[in-house]
CSV table of C-alpha atoms in Angstrom, one decimal:
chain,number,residue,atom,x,y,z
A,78,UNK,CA,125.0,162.7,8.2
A,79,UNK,CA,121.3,163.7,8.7
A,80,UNK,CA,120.5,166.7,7.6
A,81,UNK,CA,117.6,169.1,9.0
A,82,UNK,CA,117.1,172.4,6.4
A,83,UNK,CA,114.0,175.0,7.4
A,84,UNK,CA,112.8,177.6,5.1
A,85,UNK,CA,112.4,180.3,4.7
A,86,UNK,CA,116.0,181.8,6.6
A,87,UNK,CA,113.1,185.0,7.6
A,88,UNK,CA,110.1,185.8,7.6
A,89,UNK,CA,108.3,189.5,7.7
A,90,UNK,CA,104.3,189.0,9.0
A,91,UNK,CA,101.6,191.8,9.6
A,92,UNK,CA,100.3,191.0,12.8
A,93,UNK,CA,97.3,188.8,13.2
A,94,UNK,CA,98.1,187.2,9.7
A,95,UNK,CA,99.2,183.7,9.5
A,96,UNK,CA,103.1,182.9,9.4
A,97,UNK,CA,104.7,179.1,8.0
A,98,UNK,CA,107.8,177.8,9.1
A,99,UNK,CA,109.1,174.4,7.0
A,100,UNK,CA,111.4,172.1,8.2
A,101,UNK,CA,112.7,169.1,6.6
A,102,UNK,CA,115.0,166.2,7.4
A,103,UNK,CA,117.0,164.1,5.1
A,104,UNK,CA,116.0,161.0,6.8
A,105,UNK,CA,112.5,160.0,8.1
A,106,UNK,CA,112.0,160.9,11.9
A,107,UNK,CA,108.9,158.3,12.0
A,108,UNK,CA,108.7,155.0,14.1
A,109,UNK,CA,107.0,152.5,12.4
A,110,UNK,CA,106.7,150.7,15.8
A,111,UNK,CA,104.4,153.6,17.7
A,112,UNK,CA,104.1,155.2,14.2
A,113,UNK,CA,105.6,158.7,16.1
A,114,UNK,CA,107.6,161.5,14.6
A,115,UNK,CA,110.4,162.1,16.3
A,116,UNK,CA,110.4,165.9,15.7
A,117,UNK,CA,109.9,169.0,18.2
A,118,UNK,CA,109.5,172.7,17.7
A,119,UNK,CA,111.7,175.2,19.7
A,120,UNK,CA,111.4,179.3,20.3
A,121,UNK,CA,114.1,181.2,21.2
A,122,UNK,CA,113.8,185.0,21.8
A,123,UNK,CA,116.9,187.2,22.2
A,124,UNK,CA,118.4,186.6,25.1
A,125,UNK,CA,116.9,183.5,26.2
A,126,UNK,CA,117.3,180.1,26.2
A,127,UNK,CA,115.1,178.2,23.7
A,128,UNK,CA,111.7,177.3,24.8
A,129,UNK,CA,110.4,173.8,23.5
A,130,UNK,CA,106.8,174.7,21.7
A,131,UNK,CA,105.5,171.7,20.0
A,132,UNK,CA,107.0,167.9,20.2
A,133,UNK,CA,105.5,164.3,18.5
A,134,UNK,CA,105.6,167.1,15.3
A,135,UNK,CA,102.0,168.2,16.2
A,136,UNK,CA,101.8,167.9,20.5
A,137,UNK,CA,101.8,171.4,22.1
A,138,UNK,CA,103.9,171.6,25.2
A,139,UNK,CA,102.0,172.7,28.0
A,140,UNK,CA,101.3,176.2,28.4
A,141,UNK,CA,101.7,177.3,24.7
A,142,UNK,CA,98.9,178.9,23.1
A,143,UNK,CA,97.2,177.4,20.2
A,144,UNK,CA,97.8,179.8,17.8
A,145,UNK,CA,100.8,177.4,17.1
A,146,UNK,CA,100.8,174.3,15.5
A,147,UNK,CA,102.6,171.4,14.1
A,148,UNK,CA,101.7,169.1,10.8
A,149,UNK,CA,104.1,166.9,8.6
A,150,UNK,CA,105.4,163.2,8.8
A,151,UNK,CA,108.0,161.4,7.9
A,152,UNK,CA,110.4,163.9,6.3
A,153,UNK,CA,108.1,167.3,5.8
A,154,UNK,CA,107.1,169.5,8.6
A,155,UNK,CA,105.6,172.5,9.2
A,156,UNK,CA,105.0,175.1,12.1
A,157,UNK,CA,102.0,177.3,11.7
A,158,UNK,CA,101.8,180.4,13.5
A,159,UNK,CA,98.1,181.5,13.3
A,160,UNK,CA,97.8,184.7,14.1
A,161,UNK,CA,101.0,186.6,15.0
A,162,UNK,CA,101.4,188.5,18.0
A,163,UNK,CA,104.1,190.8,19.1
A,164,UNK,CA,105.4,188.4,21.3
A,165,UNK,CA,105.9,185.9,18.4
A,166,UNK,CA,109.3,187.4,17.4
A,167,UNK,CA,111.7,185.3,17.9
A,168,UNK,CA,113.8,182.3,16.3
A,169,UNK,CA,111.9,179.0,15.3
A,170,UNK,CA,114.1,175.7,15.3
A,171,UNK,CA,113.1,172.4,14.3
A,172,UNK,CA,114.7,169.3,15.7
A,173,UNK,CA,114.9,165.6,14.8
A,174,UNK,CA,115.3,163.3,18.6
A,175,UNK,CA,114.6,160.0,16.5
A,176,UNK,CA,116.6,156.8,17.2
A,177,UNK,CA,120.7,157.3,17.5
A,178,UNK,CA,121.8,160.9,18.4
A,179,UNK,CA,123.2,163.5,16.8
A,180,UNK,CA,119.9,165.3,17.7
A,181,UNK,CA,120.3,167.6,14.8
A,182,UNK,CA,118.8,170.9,14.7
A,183,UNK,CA,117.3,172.9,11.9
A,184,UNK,CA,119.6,176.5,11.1
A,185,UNK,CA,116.8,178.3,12.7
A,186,UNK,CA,114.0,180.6,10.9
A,187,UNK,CA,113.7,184.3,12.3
A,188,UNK,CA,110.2,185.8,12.3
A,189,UNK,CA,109.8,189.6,12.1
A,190,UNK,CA,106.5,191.7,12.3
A,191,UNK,CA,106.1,193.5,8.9
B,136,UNK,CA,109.7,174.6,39.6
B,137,UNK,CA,112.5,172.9,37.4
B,138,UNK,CA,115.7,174.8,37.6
B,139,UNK,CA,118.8,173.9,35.6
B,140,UNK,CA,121.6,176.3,36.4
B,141,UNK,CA,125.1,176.3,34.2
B,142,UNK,CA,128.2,177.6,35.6
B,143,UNK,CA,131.7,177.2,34.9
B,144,UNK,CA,132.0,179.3,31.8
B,145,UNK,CA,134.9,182.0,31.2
B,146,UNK,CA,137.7,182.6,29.5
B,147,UNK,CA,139.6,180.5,28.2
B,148,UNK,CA,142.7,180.0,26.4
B,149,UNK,CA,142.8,177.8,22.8
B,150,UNK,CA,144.5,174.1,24.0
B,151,UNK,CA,143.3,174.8,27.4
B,152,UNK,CA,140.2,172.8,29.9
B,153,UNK,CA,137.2,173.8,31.2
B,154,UNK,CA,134.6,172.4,33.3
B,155,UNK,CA,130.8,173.0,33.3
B,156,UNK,CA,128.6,172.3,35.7
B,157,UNK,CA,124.7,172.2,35.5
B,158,UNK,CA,122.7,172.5,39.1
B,159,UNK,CA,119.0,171.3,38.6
B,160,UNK,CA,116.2,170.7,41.1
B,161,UNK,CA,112.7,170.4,40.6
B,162,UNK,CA,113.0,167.1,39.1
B,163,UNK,CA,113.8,163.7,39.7
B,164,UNK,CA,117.2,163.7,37.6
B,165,UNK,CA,118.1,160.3,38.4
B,166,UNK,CA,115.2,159.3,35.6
B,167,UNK,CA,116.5,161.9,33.4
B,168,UNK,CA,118.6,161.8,30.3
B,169,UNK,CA,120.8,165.2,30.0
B,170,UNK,CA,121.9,167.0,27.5
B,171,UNK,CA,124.5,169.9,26.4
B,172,UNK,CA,123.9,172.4,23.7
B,173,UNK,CA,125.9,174.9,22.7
B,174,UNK,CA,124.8,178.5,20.7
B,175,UNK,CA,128.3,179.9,18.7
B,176,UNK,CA,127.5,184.3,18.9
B,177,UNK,CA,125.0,185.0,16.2
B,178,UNK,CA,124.5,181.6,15.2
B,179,UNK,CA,122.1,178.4,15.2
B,180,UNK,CA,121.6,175.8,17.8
B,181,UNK,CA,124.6,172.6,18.4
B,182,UNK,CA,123.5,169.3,20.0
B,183,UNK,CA,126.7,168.9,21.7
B,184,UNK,CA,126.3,165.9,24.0
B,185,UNK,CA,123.7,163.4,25.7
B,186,UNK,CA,124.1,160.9,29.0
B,187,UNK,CA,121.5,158.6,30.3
B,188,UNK,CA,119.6,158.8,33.5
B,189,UNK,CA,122.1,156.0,34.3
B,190,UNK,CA,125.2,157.5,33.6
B,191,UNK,CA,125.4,154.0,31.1
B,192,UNK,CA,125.0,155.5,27.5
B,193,UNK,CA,126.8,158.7,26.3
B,194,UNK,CA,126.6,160.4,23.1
B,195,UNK,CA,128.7,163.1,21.2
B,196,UNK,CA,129.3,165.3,18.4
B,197,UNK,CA,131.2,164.8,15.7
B,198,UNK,CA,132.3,167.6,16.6
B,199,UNK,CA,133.2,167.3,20.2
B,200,UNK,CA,134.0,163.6,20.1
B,201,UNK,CA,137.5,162.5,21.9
B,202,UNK,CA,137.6,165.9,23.5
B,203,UNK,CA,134.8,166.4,25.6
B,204,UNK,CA,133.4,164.2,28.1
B,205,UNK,CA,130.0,164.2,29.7
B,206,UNK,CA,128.8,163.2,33.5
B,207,UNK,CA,126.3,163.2,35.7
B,208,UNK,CA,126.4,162.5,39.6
B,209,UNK,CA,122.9,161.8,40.9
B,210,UNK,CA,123.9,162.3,44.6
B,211,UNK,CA,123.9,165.8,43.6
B,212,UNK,CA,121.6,166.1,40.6
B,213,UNK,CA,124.1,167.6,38.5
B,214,UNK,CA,125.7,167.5,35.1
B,215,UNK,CA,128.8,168.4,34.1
B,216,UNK,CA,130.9,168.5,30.5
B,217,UNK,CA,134.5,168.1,30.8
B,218,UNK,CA,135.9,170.1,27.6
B,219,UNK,CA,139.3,169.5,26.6
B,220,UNK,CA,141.5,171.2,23.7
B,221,UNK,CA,139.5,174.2,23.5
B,222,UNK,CA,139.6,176.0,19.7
B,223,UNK,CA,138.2,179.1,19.0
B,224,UNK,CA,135.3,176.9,17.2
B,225,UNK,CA,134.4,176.2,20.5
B,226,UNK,CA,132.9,179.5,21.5
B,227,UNK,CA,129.7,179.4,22.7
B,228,UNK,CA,126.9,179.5,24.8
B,229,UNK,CA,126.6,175.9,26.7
B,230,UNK,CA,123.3,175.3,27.5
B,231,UNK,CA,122.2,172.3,29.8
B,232,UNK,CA,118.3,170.9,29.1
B,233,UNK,CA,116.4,168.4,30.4
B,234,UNK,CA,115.8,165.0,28.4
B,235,UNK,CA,113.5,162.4,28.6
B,236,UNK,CA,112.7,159.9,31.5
B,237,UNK,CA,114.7,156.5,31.1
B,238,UNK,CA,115.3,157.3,26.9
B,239,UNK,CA,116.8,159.8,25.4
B,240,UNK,CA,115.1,159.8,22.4
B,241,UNK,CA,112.4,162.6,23.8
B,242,UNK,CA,112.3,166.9,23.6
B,243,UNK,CA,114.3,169.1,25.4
B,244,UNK,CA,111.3,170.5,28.1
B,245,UNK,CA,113.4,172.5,29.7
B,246,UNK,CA,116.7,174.7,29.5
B,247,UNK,CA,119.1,176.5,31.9
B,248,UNK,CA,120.0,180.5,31.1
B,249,UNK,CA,123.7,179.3,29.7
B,250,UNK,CA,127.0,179.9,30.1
B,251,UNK,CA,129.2,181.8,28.5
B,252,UNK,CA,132.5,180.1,27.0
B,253,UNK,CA,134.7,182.2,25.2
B,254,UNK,CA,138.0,180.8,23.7
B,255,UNK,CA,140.5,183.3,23.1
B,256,UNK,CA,144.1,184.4,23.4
């Protein structure tokens, strides 16, 4: 089975500093045909459905500020939060959508203001 | 806007059935592929199922597989999951979201509130 693993489980981050989230999957998400990674970014905040942020591994959806980004191929990902804002605290998924399902997702990373 | 609205949840008994249904507009869901995910209480995301803008390819869960079924019916631009021998694993949050056009291999752009589905004697 594919495997998707983020760390850390939590993060604590004063506000306006920079918070990392890693996620990595066992197999490659990468296409050699359109040379795409299969992997997208999700936010969920208490009570709500997730929200998808960043897709391709580096695309923002519409909409979301560019405080967040998205980096990695192949295997090794990463979503940068900039500059944290109150309204930053939430749950961070990663997710693999490359080739066969399952469309596994990552346990989830919680970020916290410190 | 797009709108994707689960009902269908409730209680329900361990070895019993239940039937979700997913309402959407704001989209052309006959290009669509849909998919179910599920949220346990206090816990991580499940990819749960996937169909086709067709209705031709479905996809499942280990985890699910052999007991629940997914559908669409594009007269009515609507998705349903057909769950069968309910366990108590099974409690959860079903959420519907919004695939790709004509693959399934794309992001989840959008995602209804959920329904609740507790399984419990």
């Amino acid at each position: 089975d594919i495997v998707m693993t983020q760390s850390p489980d939590s993060l604590a981050v004063s506000l306006g500093e920079r918070a990392t989230i890693n996620c990595k999957s066992s197999q490659s998400v990468l296409y050699s045909s359109n040379n795409k990674n299969y992997l997208a970014w999700y936010q969920q905040k208490p009570g709500q459905p997730p929200k998808l942020l960043i897709y391709w591994a580096s695309i923002r959806e519409s909409g979301v500020p560019d405080r967040f980004s998205g980096s990695g191929s192949g295997t090794d990902f990463t979503l940068t939060i900039s500059s944290l804002q109150a309204e930053d605290v939430a749950v961070y998924y990663c997710q693999r959508y490359y080739h066969t399902p399952p469309f596994t997702f990552g346990p989830g990373t919680k970020v916290d203001i410190k | 806007q797009v709108q994707l609205v689960e009902s269908g949840g409730g209680v329900v008994q361990p070895g019993g059935s239940l039937r979700l249904s997913c309402a959407t507009s704001g989209f052309t869901f006959n290009s669509c592929s849909m998919h179910w995910v599920r949220q346990a209480p206090g816990k991580g995301l499940e990819w749960v199922a996937v169909i086709s803008y067709d209705g031709s390819s479905k996809y499942y869960a280990d985890s699910v597989k052999g007991r629940f079924t997914i559908s669409r019916d594009n007269s009515k631009n609507t998705l349903f999951l057909q769950m069968n021998s309910l366990s108590t694993d099974d409690t959860a949050v079903y959420y519907c979201a919004k695939g790709g056009v004509a693959t399934v291999m794309a992001p989840f752009d959008y995602w209804g509130q959920g329904t609740l589905v507790p399984v419990s004697s």
